[in-house]
Amino acid sequence: RSKLKKIYINYIGWSLDHTDEFLFFQQFCNASCIGETTRKEGLSKFNNIIELIAEGIEQEIIKNVNLDYMSNLLMSILNANTYYFIDNPSLAADDAFLETSFSFLWDSIKK
């Protein structure tokens, strides 16, 4: 949980500091003009999250479901929260709200 929360906090922080880059990546990551090689290279930046999820499944901390499905679910919740923080940047300094927002992500995957 703590490792994933650190990634979560860093992802939110980076997205707030680099909002244009975050939005560009979100807009083009599934665009048809992006080739499969480029898409895989971009997604490889998230391998540490996938490895962490696989480790959590193996340790029976995280629900044992298809890793690809779990990764998509996790990234969807993470990005939804990120969009909310972009629209409400002052909440990024609110530790209680950060914990609540992370709990929605964690509660969806924990065993």
PDB file of C-alpha atoms in Angstrom:
ATOM      1  CA  ARG A   1       0.000   0.000   0.000  1.00  0.00           C
ATOM      2  CA  SER A   2       2.707   2.459   0.945  1.00  0.00           C
ATOM      3  CA  LYS A   3       4.688   1.880  -2.276  1.00  0.00           C
ATOM      4  CA  LEU A   4       1.596   2.387  -4.408  1.00  0.00           C
ATOM      5  CA  LYS A   5       0.630   5.490  -2.434  1.00  0.00           C
ATOM      6  CA  LYS A   6       4.063   7.004  -3.053  1.00  0.00           C
ATOM      7  CA  ILE A   7       3.666   6.378  -6.793  1.00  0.00           C
ATOM      8  CA  TYR A   8       0.158   7.860  -6.606  1.00  0.00           C
ATOM      9  CA  ILE A   9       1.324  11.035  -4.849  1.00  0.00           C
ATOM     10  CA  ASN A  10       4.251  11.435  -7.268  1.00  0.00           C
ATOM     11  CA  TYR A  11       1.992  10.894 -10.306  1.00  0.00           C
ATOM     12  CA  ILE A  12      -0.480  13.511  -9.088  1.00  0.00           C
ATOM     13  CA  GLY A  13       2.347  15.935  -8.287  1.00  0.00           C
ATOM     14  CA  TRP A  14       4.046  15.445 -11.656  1.00  0.00           C
ATOM     15  CA  SER A  15       0.738  15.886 -13.462  1.00  0.00           C
ATOM     16  CA  LEU A  16       0.057  19.145 -11.653  1.00  0.00           C
ATOM     17  CA  ASP A  17       3.576  20.398 -12.380  1.00  0.00           C
ATOM     18  CA  HIS A  18       3.411  19.228 -16.029  1.00  0.00           C
ATOM     19  CA  THR A  19      -0.271  19.497 -16.865  1.00  0.00           C
ATOM     20  CA  ASP A  20       0.279  20.148 -20.577  1.00  0.00           C
ATOM     21  CA  GLU A  21       2.448  17.040 -20.905  1.00  0.00           C
ATOM     22  CA  PHE A  22      -0.040  14.933 -18.939  1.00  0.00           C
ATOM     23  CA  LEU A  23      -2.942  16.084 -21.102  1.00  0.00           C
ATOM     24  CA  PHE A  24      -0.929  15.546 -24.289  1.00  0.00           C
ATOM     25  CA  PHE A  25      -0.068  12.009 -23.245  1.00  0.00           C
ATOM     26  CA  GLN A  26      -3.693  11.256 -22.337  1.00  0.00           C
ATOM     27  CA  GLN A  27      -4.943  12.627 -25.640  1.00  0.00           C
ATOM     28  CA  PHE A  28      -2.499  10.758 -27.843  1.00  0.00           C
ATOM     29  CA  CYS A  29      -1.756   7.507 -26.002  1.00  0.00           C
ATOM     30  CA  ASN A  30      -4.554   5.697 -27.855  1.00  0.00           C
ATOM     31  CA  ALA A  31      -4.581   7.740 -31.062  1.00  0.00           C
ATOM     32  CA  SER A  32      -4.467   5.790 -34.299  1.00  0.00           C
ATOM     33  CA  CYS A  33      -1.552   7.915 -35.528  1.00  0.00           C
ATOM     34  CA  ILE A  34       0.656   6.436 -32.777  1.00  0.00           C
ATOM     35  CA  GLY A  35       2.336   3.220 -33.889  1.00  0.00           C
ATOM     36  CA  GLU A  36       2.422   0.108 -31.723  1.00  0.00           C
ATOM     37  CA  THR A  37       6.166   0.460 -31.074  1.00  0.00           C
ATOM     38  CA  THR A  38       5.763   4.031 -29.847  1.00  0.00           C
ATOM     39  CA  ARG A  39       2.720   3.075 -27.772  1.00  0.00           C
ATOM     40  CA  LYS A  40       4.603   0.233 -26.069  1.00  0.00           C
ATOM     41  CA  GLU A  41       7.585   2.487 -25.429  1.00  0.00           C
ATOM     42  CA  GLY A  42       5.361   5.100 -23.785  1.00  0.00           C
ATOM     43  CA  LEU A  43       3.553   2.529 -21.668  1.00  0.00           C
ATOM     44  CA  SER A  44       6.862   1.013 -20.573  1.00  0.00           C
ATOM     45  CA  LYS A  45       7.224   4.032 -18.276  1.00  0.00           C
ATOM     46  CA  PHE A  46       4.526   2.401 -16.145  1.00  0.00           C
ATOM     47  CA  ASN A  47       6.264  -0.979 -15.798  1.00  0.00           C
ATOM     48  CA  ASN A  48       7.110  -0.250 -12.159  1.00  0.00           C
ATOM     49  CA  ILE A  49       3.399   0.009 -11.353  1.00  0.00           C
ATOM     50  CA  ILE A  50       2.653  -3.245 -13.170  1.00  0.00           C
ATOM     51  CA  GLU A  51       5.511  -4.990 -11.357  1.00  0.00           C
ATOM     52  CA  LEU A  52       4.243  -3.654  -8.028  1.00  0.00           C
ATOM     53  CA  ILE A  53       0.731  -4.930  -8.777  1.00  0.00           C
ATOM     54  CA  ALA A  54       2.110  -8.351  -9.783  1.00  0.00           C
ATOM     55  CA  GLU A  55       4.059  -8.465  -6.521  1.00  0.00           C
ATOM     56  CA  GLY A  56       0.925  -7.549  -4.555  1.00  0.00           C
ATOM     57  CA  ILE A  57      -1.069 -10.289  -6.291  1.00  0.00           C
ATOM     58  CA  GLU A  58       1.675 -12.820  -5.550  1.00  0.00           C
ATOM     59  CA  GLN A  59       1.743 -11.777  -1.885  1.00  0.00           C
ATOM     60  CA  GLU A  60      -2.079 -12.006  -1.783  1.00  0.00           C
ATOM     61  CA  ILE A  61      -2.404  -8.328  -0.839  1.00  0.00           C
ATOM     62  CA  ILE A  62      -4.125  -7.425  -4.108  1.00  0.00           C
ATOM     63  CA  LYS A  63      -7.016  -9.234  -5.782  1.00  0.00           C
ATOM     64  CA  ASN A  64      -5.881 -12.039  -8.057  1.00  0.00           C
ATOM     65  CA  VAL A  65      -7.252 -10.979 -11.418  1.00  0.00           C
ATOM     66  CA  ASN A  66      -5.768 -10.642 -14.875  1.00  0.00           C
ATOM     67  CA  LEU A  67      -2.810  -8.267 -14.622  1.00  0.00           C
ATOM     68  CA  ASP A  68      -3.739  -6.427 -17.818  1.00  0.00           C
ATOM     69  CA  TYR A  69      -7.261  -5.798 -16.479  1.00  0.00           C
ATOM     70  CA  MET A  70      -5.902  -4.692 -13.088  1.00  0.00           C
ATOM     71  CA  SER A  71      -3.445  -2.295 -14.759  1.00  0.00           C
ATOM     72  CA  ASN A  72      -6.206  -0.739 -16.866  1.00  0.00           C
ATOM     73  CA  LEU A  73      -8.471  -0.353 -13.848  1.00  0.00           C
ATOM     74  CA  LEU A  74      -5.712   1.175 -11.763  1.00  0.00           C
ATOM     75  CA  MET A  75      -4.667   3.643 -14.462  1.00  0.00           C
ATOM     76  CA  SER A  76      -8.294   4.638 -15.073  1.00  0.00           C
ATOM     77  CA  ILE A  77      -8.849   5.500 -11.421  1.00  0.00           C
ATOM     78  CA  LEU A  78      -5.458   7.194 -11.184  1.00  0.00           C
ATOM     79  CA  ASN A  79      -6.163   9.338 -14.238  1.00  0.00           C
ATOM     80  CA  ALA A  80      -9.690  10.193 -13.087  1.00  0.00           C
ATOM     81  CA  ASN A  81      -8.243  11.423  -9.798  1.00  0.00           C
ATOM     82  CA  THR A  82      -5.534  13.321 -11.657  1.00  0.00           C
ATOM     83  CA  TYR A  83      -8.094  15.152 -13.795  1.00  0.00           C
ATOM     84  CA  TYR A  84      -9.942  16.098 -10.610  1.00  0.00           C
ATOM     85  CA  PHE A  85      -6.758  17.470  -9.040  1.00  0.00           C
ATOM     86  CA  ILE A  86      -5.968  19.414 -12.212  1.00  0.00           C
ATOM     87  CA  ASP A  87      -9.411  21.033 -11.930  1.00  0.00           C
ATOM     88  CA  ASN A  88      -8.974  21.540  -8.164  1.00  0.00           C
ATOM     89  CA  PRO A  89      -5.226  22.026  -7.586  1.00  0.00           C
ATOM     90  CA  SER A  90      -5.589  23.380  -4.056  1.00  0.00           C
ATOM     91  CA  LEU A  91      -6.759  19.926  -2.939  1.00  0.00           C
ATOM     92  CA  ALA A  92      -3.296  18.513  -3.666  1.00  0.00           C
ATOM     93  CA  ALA A  93      -2.119  20.255  -0.491  1.00  0.00           C
ATOM     94  CA  ASP A  94      -4.956  18.737   1.550  1.00  0.00           C
ATOM     95  CA  ASP A  95      -3.508  15.565   3.106  1.00  0.00           C
ATOM     96  CA  ALA A  96      -6.924  14.295   4.194  1.00  0.00           C
ATOM     97  CA  PHE A  97      -8.323  14.630   0.681  1.00  0.00           C
ATOM     98  CA  LEU A  98      -5.225  13.003  -0.831  1.00  0.00           C
ATOM     99  CA  GLU A  99      -5.710  10.053   1.518  1.00  0.00           C
ATOM    100  CA  THR A 100      -9.396   9.816   0.649  1.00  0.00           C
ATOM    101  CA  SER A 101      -8.700   9.922  -3.070  1.00  0.00           C
ATOM    102  CA  PHE A 102      -5.992   7.267  -2.733  1.00  0.00           C
ATOM    103  CA  SER A 103      -8.340   5.103  -0.670  1.00  0.00           C
ATOM    104  CA  PHE A 104     -10.763   4.876  -3.591  1.00  0.00           C
ATOM    105  CA  LEU A 105      -7.938   3.487  -5.715  1.00  0.00           C
ATOM    106  CA  TRP A 106      -6.604   1.156  -3.000  1.00  0.00           C
ATOM    107  CA  ASP A 107     -10.019  -0.148  -1.943  1.00  0.00           C
ATOM    108  CA  SER A 108     -10.785  -1.157  -5.537  1.00  0.00           C
ATOM    109  CA  ILE A 109      -7.759  -3.468  -5.812  1.00  0.00           C
ATOM    110  CA  LYS A 110      -6.941  -4.713  -2.301  1.00  0.00           C
ATOM    111  CA  LYS A 111      -7.836  -8.255  -1.430  1.00  0.00           C
TER     112      LYS A 111
END
